[in-house]
PDB file of C-alpha atoms in Angstrom:
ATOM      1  CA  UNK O  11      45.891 118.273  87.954  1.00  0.00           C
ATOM      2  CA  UNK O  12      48.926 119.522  86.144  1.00  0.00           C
ATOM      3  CA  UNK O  13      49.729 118.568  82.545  1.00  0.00           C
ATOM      4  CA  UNK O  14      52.517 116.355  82.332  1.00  0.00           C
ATOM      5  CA  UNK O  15      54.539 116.458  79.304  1.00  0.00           C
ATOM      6  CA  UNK O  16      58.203 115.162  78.242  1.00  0.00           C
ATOM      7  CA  UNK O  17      60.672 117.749  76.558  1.00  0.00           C
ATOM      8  CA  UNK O  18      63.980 117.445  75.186  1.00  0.00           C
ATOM      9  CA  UNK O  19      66.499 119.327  76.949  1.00  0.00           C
ATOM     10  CA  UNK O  20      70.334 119.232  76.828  1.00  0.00           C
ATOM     11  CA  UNK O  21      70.631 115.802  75.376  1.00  0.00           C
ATOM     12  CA  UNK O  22      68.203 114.696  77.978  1.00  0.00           C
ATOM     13  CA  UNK O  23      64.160 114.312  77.752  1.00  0.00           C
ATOM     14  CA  UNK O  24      62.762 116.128  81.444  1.00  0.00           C
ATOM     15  CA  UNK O  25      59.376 115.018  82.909  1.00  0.00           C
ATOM     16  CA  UNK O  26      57.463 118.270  83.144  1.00  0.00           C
ATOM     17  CA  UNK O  27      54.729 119.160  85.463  1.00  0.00           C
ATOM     18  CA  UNK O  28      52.716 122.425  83.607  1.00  0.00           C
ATOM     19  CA  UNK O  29      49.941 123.980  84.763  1.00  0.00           C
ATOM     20  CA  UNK O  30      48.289 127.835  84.741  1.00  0.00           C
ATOM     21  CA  UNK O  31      49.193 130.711  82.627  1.00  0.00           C
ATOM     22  CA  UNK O  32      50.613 134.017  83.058  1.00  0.00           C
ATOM     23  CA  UNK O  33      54.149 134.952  83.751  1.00  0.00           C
ATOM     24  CA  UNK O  34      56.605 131.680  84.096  1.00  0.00           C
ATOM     25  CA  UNK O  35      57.368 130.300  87.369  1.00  0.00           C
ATOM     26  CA  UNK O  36      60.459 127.592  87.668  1.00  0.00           C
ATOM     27  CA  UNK O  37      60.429 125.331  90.527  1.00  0.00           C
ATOM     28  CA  UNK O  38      63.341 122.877  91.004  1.00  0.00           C
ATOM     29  CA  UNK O  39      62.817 120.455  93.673  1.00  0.00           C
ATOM     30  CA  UNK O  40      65.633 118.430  95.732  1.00  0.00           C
ATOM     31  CA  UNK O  41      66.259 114.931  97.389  1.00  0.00           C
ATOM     32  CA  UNK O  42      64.319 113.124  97.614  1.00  0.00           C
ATOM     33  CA  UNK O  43      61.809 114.656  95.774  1.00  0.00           C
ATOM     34  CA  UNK O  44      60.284 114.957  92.653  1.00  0.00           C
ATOM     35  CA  UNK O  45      58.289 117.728  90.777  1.00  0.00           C
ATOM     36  CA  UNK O  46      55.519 117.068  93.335  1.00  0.00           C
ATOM     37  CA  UNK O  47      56.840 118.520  95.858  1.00  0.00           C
ATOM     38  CA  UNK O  48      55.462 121.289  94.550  1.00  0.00           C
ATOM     39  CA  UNK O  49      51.777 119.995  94.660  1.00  0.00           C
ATOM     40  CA  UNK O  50      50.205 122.761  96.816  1.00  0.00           C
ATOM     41  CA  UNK O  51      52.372 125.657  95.590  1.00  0.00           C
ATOM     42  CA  UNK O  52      51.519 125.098  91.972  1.00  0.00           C
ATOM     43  CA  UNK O  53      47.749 124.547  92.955  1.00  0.00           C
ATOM     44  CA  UNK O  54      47.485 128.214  94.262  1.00  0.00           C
ATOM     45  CA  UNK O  55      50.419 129.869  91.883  1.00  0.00           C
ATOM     46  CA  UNK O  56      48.506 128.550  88.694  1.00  0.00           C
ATOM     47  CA  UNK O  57      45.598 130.966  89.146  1.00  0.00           C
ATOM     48  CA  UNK O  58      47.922 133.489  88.089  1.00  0.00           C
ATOM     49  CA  UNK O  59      50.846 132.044  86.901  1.00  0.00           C
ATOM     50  CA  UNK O  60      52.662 129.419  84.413  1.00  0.00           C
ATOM     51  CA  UNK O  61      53.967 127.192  86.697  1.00  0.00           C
ATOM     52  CA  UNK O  62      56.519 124.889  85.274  1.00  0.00           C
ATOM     53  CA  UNK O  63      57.967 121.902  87.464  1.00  0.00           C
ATOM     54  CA  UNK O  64      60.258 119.181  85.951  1.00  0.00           C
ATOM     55  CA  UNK O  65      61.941 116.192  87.215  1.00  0.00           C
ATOM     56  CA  UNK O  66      65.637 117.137  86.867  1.00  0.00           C
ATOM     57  CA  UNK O  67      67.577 115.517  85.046  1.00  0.00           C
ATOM     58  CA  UNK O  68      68.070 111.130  86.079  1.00  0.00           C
ATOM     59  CA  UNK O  69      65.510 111.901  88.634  1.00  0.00           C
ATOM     60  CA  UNK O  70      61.770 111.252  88.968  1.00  0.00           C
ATOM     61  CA  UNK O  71      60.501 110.322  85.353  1.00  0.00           C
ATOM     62  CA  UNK O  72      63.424 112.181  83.613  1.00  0.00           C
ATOM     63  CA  UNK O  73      65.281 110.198  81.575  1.00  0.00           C
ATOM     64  CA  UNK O  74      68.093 108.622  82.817  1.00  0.00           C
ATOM     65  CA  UNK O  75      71.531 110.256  82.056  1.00  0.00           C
ATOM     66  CA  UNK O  76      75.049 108.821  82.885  1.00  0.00           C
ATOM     67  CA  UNK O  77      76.704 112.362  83.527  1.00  0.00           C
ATOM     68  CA  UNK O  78      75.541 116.100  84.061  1.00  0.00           C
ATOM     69  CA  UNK O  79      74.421 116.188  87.891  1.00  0.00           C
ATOM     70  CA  UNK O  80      76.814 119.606  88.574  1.00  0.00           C
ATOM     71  CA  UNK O  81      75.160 123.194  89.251  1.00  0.00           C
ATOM     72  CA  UNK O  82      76.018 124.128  86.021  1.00  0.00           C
ATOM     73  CA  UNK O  83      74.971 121.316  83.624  1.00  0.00           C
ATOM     74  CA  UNK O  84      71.755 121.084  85.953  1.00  0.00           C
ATOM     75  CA  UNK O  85      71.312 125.247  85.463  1.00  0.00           C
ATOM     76  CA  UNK O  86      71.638 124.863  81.775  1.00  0.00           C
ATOM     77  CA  UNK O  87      69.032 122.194  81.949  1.00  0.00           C
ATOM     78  CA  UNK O  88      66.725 124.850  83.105  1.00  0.00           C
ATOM     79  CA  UNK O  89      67.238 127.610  80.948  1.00  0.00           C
ATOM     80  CA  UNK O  90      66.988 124.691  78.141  1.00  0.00           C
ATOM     81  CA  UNK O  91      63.705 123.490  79.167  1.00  0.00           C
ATOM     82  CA  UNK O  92      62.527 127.810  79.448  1.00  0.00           C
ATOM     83  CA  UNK O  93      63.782 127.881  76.118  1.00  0.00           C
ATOM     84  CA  UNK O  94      62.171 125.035  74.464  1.00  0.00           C
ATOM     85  CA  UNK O  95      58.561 125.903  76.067  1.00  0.00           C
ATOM     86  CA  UNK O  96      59.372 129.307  74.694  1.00  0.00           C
ATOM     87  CA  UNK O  97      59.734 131.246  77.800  1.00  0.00           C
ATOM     88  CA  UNK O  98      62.047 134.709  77.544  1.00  0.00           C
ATOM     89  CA  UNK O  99      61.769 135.463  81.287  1.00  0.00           C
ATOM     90  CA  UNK O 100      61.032 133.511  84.056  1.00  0.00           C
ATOM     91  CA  UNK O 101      60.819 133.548  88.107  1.00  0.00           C
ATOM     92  CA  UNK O 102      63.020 130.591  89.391  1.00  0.00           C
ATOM     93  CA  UNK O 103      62.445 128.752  92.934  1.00  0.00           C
ATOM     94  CA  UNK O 104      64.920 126.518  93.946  1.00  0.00           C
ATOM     95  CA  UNK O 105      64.951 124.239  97.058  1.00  0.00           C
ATOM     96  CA  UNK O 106      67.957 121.581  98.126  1.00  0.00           C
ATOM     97  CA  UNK O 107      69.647 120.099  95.220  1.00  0.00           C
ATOM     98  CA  UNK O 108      67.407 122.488  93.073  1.00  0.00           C
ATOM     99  CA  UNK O 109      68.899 125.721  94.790  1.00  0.00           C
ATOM    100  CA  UNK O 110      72.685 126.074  93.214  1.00  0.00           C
ATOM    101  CA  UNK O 111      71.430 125.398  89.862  1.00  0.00           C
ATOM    102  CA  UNK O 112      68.678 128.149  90.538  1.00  0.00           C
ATOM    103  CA  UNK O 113      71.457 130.352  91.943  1.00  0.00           C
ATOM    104  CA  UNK O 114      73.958 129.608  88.466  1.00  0.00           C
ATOM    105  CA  UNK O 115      71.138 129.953  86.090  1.00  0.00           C
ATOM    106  CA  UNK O 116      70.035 133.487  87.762  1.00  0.00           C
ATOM    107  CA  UNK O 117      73.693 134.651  87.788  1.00  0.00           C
ATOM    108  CA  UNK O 118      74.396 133.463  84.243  1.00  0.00           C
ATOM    109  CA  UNK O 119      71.658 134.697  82.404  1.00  0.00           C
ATOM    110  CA  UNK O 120      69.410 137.884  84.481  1.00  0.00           C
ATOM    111  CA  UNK O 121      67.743 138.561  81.251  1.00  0.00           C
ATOM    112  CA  UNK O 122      66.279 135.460  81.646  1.00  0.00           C
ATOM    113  CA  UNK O 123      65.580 135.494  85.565  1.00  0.00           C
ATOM    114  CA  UNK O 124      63.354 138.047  86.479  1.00  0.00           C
ATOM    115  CA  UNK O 125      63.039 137.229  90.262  1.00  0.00           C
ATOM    116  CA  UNK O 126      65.325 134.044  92.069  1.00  0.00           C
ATOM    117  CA  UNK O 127      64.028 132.199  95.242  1.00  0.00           C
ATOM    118  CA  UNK O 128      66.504 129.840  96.833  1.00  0.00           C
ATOM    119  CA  UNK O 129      65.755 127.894 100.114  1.00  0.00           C
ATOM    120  CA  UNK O 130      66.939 125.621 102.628  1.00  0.00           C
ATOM    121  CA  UNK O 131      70.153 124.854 100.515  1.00  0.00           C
ATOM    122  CA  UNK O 132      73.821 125.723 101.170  1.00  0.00           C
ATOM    123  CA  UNK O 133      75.934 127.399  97.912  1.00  0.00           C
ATOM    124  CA  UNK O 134      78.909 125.032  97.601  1.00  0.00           C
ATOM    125  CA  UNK O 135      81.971 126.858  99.449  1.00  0.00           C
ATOM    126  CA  UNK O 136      80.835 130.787  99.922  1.00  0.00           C
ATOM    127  CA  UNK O 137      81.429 132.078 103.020  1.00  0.00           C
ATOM    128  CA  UNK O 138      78.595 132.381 105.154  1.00  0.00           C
ATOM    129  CA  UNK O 139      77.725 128.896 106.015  1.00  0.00           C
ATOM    130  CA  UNK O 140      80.778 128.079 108.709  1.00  0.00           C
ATOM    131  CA  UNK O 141      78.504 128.154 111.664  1.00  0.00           C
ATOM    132  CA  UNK O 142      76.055 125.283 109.916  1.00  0.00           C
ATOM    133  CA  UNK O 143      79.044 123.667 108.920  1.00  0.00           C
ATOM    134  CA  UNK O 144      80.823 123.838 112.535  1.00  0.00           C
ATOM    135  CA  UNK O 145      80.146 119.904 112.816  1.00  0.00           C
ATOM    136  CA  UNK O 146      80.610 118.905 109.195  1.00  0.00           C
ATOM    137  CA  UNK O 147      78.526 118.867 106.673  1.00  0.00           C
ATOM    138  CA  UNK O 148      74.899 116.329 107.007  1.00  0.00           C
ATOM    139  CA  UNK O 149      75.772 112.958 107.425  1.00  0.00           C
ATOM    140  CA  UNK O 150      74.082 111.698 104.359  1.00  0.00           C
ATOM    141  CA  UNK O 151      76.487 114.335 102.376  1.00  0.00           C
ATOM    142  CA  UNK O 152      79.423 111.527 102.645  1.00  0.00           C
ATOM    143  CA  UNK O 153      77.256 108.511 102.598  1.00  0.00           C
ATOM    144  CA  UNK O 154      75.772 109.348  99.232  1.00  0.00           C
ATOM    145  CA  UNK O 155      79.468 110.298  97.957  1.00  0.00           C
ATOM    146  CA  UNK O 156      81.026 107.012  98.988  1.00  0.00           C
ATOM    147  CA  UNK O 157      82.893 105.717  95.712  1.00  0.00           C
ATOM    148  CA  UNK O 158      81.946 102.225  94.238  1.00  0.00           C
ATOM    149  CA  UNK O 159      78.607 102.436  95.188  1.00  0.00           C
ATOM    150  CA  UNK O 160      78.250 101.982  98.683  1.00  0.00           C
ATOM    151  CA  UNK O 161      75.094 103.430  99.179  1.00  0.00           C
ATOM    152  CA  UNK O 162      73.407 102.143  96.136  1.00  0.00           C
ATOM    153  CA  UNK O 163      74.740  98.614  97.985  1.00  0.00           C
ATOM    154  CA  UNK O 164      73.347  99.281 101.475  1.00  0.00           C
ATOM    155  CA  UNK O 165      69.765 100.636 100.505  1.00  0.00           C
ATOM    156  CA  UNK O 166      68.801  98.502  97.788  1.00  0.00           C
ATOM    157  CA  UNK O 167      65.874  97.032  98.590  1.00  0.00           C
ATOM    158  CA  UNK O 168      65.423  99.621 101.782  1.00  0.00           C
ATOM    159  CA  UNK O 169      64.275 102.380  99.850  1.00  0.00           C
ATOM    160  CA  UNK O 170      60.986 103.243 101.374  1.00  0.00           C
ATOM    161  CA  UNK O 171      62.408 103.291 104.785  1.00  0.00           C
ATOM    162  CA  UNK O 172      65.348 105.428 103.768  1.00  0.00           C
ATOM    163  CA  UNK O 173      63.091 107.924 102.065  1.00  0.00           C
ATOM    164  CA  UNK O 174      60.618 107.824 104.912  1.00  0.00           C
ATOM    165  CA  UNK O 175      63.587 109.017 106.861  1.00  0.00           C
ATOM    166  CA  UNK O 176      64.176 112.001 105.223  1.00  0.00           C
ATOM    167  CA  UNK O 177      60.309 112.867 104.654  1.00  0.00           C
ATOM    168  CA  UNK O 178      59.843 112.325 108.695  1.00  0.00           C
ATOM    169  CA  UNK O 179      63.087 114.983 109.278  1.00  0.00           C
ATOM    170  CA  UNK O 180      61.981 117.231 106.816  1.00  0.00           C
ATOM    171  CA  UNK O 181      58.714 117.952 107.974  1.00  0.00           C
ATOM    172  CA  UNK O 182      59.524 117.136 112.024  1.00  0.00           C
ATOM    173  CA  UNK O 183      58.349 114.659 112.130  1.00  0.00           C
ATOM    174  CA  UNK O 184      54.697 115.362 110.689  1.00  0.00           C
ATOM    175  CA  UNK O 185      55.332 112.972 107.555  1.00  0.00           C
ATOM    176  CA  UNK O 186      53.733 114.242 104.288  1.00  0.00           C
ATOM    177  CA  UNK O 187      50.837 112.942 102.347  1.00  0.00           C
ATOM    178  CA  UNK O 188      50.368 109.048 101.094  1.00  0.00           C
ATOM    179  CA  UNK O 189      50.153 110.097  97.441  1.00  0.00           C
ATOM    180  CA  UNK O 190      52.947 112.261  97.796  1.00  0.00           C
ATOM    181  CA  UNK O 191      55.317 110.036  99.856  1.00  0.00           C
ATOM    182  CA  UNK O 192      54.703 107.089  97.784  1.00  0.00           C
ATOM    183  CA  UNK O 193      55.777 108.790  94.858  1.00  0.00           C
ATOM    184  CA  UNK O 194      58.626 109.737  96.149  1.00  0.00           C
ATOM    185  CA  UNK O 195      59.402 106.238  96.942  1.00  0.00           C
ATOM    186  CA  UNK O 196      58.400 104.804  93.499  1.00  0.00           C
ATOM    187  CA  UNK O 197      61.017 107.730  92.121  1.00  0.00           C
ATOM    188  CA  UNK O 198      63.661 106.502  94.286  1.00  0.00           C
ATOM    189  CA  UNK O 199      63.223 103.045  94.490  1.00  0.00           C
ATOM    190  CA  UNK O 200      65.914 100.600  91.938  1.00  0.00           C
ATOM    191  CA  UNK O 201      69.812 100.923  92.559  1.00  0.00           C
ATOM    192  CA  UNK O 202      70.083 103.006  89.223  1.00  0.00           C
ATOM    193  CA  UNK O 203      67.385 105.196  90.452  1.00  0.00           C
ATOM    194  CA  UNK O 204      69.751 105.713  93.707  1.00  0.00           C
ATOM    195  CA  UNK O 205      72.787 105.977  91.913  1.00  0.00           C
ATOM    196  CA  UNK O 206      71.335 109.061  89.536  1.00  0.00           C
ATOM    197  CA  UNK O 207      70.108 110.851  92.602  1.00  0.00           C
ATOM    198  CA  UNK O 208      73.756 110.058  94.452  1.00  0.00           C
ATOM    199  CA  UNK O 209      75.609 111.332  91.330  1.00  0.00           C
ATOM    200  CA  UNK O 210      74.492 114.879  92.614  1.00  0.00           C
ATOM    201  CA  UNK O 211      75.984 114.555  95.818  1.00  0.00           C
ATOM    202  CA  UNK O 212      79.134 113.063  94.021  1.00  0.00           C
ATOM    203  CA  UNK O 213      79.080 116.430  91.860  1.00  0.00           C
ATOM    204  CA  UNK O 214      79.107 118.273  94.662  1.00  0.00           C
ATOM    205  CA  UNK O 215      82.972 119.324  94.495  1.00  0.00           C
ATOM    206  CA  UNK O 216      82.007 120.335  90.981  1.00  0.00           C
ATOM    207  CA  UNK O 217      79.603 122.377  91.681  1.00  0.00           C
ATOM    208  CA  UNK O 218      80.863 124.310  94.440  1.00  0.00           C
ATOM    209  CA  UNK O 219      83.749 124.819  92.251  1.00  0.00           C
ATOM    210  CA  UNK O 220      81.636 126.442  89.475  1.00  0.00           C
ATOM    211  CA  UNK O 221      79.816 128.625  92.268  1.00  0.00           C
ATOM    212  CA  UNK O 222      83.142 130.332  92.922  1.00  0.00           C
ATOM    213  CA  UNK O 223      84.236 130.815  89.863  1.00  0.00           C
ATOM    214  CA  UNK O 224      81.118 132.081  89.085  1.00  0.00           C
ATOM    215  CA  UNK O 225      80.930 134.885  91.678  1.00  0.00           C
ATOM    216  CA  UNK O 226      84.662 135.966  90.903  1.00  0.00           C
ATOM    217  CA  UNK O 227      83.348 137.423  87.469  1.00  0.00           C
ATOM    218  CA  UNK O 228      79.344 138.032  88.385  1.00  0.00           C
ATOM    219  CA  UNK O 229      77.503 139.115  90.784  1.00  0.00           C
ATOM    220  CA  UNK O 230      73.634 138.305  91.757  1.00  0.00           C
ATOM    221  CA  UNK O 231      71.545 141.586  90.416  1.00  0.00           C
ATOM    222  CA  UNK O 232      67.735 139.832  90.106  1.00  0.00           C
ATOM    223  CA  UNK O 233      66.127 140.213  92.887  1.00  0.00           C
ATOM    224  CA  UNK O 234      66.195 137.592  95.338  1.00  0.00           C
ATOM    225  CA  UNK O 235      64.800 135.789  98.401  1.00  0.00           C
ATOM    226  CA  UNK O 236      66.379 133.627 100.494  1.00  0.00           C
ATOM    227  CA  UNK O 237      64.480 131.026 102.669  1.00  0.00           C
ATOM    228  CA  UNK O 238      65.375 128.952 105.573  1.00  0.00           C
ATOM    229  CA  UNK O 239      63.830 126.674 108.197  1.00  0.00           C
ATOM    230  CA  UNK O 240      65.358 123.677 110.096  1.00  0.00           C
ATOM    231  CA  UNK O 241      68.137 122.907 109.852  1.00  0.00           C
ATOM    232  CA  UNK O 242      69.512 125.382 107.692  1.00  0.00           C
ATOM    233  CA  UNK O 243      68.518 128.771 108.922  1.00  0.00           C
ATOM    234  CA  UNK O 244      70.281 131.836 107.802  1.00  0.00           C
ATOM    235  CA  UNK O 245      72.999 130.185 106.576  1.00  0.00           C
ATOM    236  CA  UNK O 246      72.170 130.386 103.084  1.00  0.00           C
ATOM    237  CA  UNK O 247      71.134 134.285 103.071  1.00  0.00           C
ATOM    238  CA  UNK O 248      74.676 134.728 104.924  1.00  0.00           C
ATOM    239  CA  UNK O 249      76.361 133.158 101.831  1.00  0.00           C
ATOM    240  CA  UNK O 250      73.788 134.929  99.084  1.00  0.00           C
ATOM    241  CA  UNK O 251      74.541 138.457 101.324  1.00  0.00           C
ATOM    242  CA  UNK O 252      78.294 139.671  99.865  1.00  0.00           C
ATOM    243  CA  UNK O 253      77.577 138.888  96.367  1.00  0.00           C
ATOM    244  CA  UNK O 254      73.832 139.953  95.978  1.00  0.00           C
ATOM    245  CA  UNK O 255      72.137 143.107  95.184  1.00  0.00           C
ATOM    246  CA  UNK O 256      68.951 142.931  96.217  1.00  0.00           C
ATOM    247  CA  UNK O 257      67.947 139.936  98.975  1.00  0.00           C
ATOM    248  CA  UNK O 258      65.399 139.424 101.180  1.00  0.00           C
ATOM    249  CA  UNK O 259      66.158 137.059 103.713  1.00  0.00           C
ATOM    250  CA  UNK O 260      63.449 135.100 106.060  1.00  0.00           C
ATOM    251  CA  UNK O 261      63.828 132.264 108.301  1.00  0.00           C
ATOM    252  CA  UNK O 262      60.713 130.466 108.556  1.00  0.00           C
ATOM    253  CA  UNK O 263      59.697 128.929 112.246  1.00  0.00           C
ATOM    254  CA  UNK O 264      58.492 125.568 113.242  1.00  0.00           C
ATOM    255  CA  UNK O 265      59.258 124.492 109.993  1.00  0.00           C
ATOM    256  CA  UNK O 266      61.069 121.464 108.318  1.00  0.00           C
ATOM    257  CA  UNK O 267      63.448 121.363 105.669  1.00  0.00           C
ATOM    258  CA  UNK O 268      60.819 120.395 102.890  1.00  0.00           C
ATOM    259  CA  UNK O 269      59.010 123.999 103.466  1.00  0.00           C
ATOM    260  CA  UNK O 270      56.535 123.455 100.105  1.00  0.00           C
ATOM    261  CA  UNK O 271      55.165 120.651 101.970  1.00  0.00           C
ATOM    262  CA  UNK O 272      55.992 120.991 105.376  1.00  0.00           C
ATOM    263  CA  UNK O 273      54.619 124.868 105.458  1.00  0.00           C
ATOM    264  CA  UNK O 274      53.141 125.567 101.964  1.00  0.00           C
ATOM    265  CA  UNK O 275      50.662 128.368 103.378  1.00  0.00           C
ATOM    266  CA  UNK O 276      53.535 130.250 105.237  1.00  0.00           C
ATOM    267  CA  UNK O 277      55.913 129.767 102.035  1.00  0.00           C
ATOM    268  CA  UNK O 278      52.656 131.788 100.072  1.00  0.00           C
ATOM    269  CA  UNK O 279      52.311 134.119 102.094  1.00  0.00           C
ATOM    270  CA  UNK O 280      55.946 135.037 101.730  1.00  0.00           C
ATOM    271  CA  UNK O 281      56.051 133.836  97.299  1.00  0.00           C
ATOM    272  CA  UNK O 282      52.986 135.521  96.337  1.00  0.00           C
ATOM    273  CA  UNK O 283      53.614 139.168  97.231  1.00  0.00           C
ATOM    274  CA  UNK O 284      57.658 138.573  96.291  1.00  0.00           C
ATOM    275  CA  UNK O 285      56.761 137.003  92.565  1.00  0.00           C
ATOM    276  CA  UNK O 286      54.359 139.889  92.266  1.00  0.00           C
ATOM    277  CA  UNK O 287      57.443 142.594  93.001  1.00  0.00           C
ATOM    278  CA  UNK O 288      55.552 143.668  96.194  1.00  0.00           C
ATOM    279  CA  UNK O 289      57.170 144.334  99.408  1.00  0.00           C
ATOM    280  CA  UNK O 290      56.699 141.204 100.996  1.00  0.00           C
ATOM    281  CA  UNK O 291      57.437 143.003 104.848  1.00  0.00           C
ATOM    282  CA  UNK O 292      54.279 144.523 103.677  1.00  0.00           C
ATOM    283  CA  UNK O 293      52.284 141.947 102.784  1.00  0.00           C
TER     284      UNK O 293
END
């Protein structure tokens, strides 16, 4: 079992799943996750790694925090919590609403990124993503935005069925495991817990606002791999492709949108030889 352990970060105190040593590995989950979605990738990773997976900040066990859900608060998070474990360089996996802070923090600071893995995420406005986006964004993109608290309003007190929802799509329906799923539910269960995990959506505009700025002035130069299954597909390694220097791109098949879960043996098989610096077409 991982060590869990509470660190102050950017005027916030993460939840921090540790485990193995070696070379740092970041993992920054999505909705509605926590830290364990990670469960079977740190398992195998910590034989030869130091595998580091917080709660981000509001979510999970983090403490709660009234502001600070964009990209770029959420990527400064990350290099704060590297920082204050006293990590210098670090591989960085991002998946969902983990992804563009992955992305920012890799762009910002490639000293401290050594590799970047990004998957099943879009990056706020780039171009790349128009053919995902032909019918508008995912429903639940507007839903979770609604001002005065709409959602919080409607799900209170239907949590677990919301969350099932999303566990159910994001595996194909397979589900995921009992421990696992009820955490998730615990984590997202309470209107405040809602409303922290709905102030990321609400920062979305933010964010994708900091991703363009941020690739008018930078571009990508860590190595990077882009991941995507159903539904998001290529669209992310189309968007990562103009303003990257070195990506590897694979679309994983008959695979949901929670790969670490859904697919953790295929994901691997495609992390092990690519955090290594191998050739992963190798492999």
């Amino acid at each position: 079992m991982p060590e869990l352990r509470r660190v102050p970060v950017n005027g916030v105190e993460l939840n921090v799943a540790l485990a193995g040593s070696g070379p740092a590995v970041l993992l920054l989950h999505g909705f509605p996750h926590t830290w364990q979605v990670w469960t079977d990738v740190m398992a195998d990773l910590s034989g030869r790694y130091r595998v580091i997976a917080p709660d981000l900040r509001g979510f999970g066990a983090s403490s709660r925090a009234a502001s600070g859900y964009d990209a770029g608060t959420l990527a400064e998070d990350a290099a704060g919590l590297l920082a204050a474990l006293g990590v210098s360089s670090a591989a960085v996996v991002g998946i969902d609403a983990g992804a563009p802070p992955a992305f920012l923090v890799a762009l910002r600071r490639p000293r401290l990124v050594r590799r970047l893995v990004v998957m099943e995420s879009l990056l706020g406005r780039l171009p790349g993503a128009e053919d995902f986006l032909a019918d508008g964004p995912p429903w639940w993109f507007g839903f979770h935005s609604a001002a005065h608290g709409l959602a919080e309003t409607v799900l209170e007190g239907h949590e677990a069925d919301y969350v099932d929802w999303f566990l159910r799509a994001g595996t194909l329906g397979d589900g995921v495991r009992p421990t696992i799923r009820d955490a998730f539910v615990r984590a997202y269960t309470g209107r405040q817990a809602l409303s922290r995990a709905f102030s990321y959506y609400r920062a979305m505009p933010e964010s994708a606002a900091q991703i363009e700025q941020a690739v008018t002035t930078a571009r990508l130069t860590v190595p990077t791999m882009a991941l995507g299954a159903r539904p998001v597909g290529a669209a992310l390694e189309r968007q990562l492709r103009p303003v990257t220097d070195d990506l590897t791109g694979h679309v994983m098949e008959d695979c949901g949108h929670i790969i670490p879960l859904h697919r953790p043996r295929a994901l691997l098989t495609l992390l092990r030889p690519f955090l290594a610096g191998e050739d992963a077409a190798a492999a």
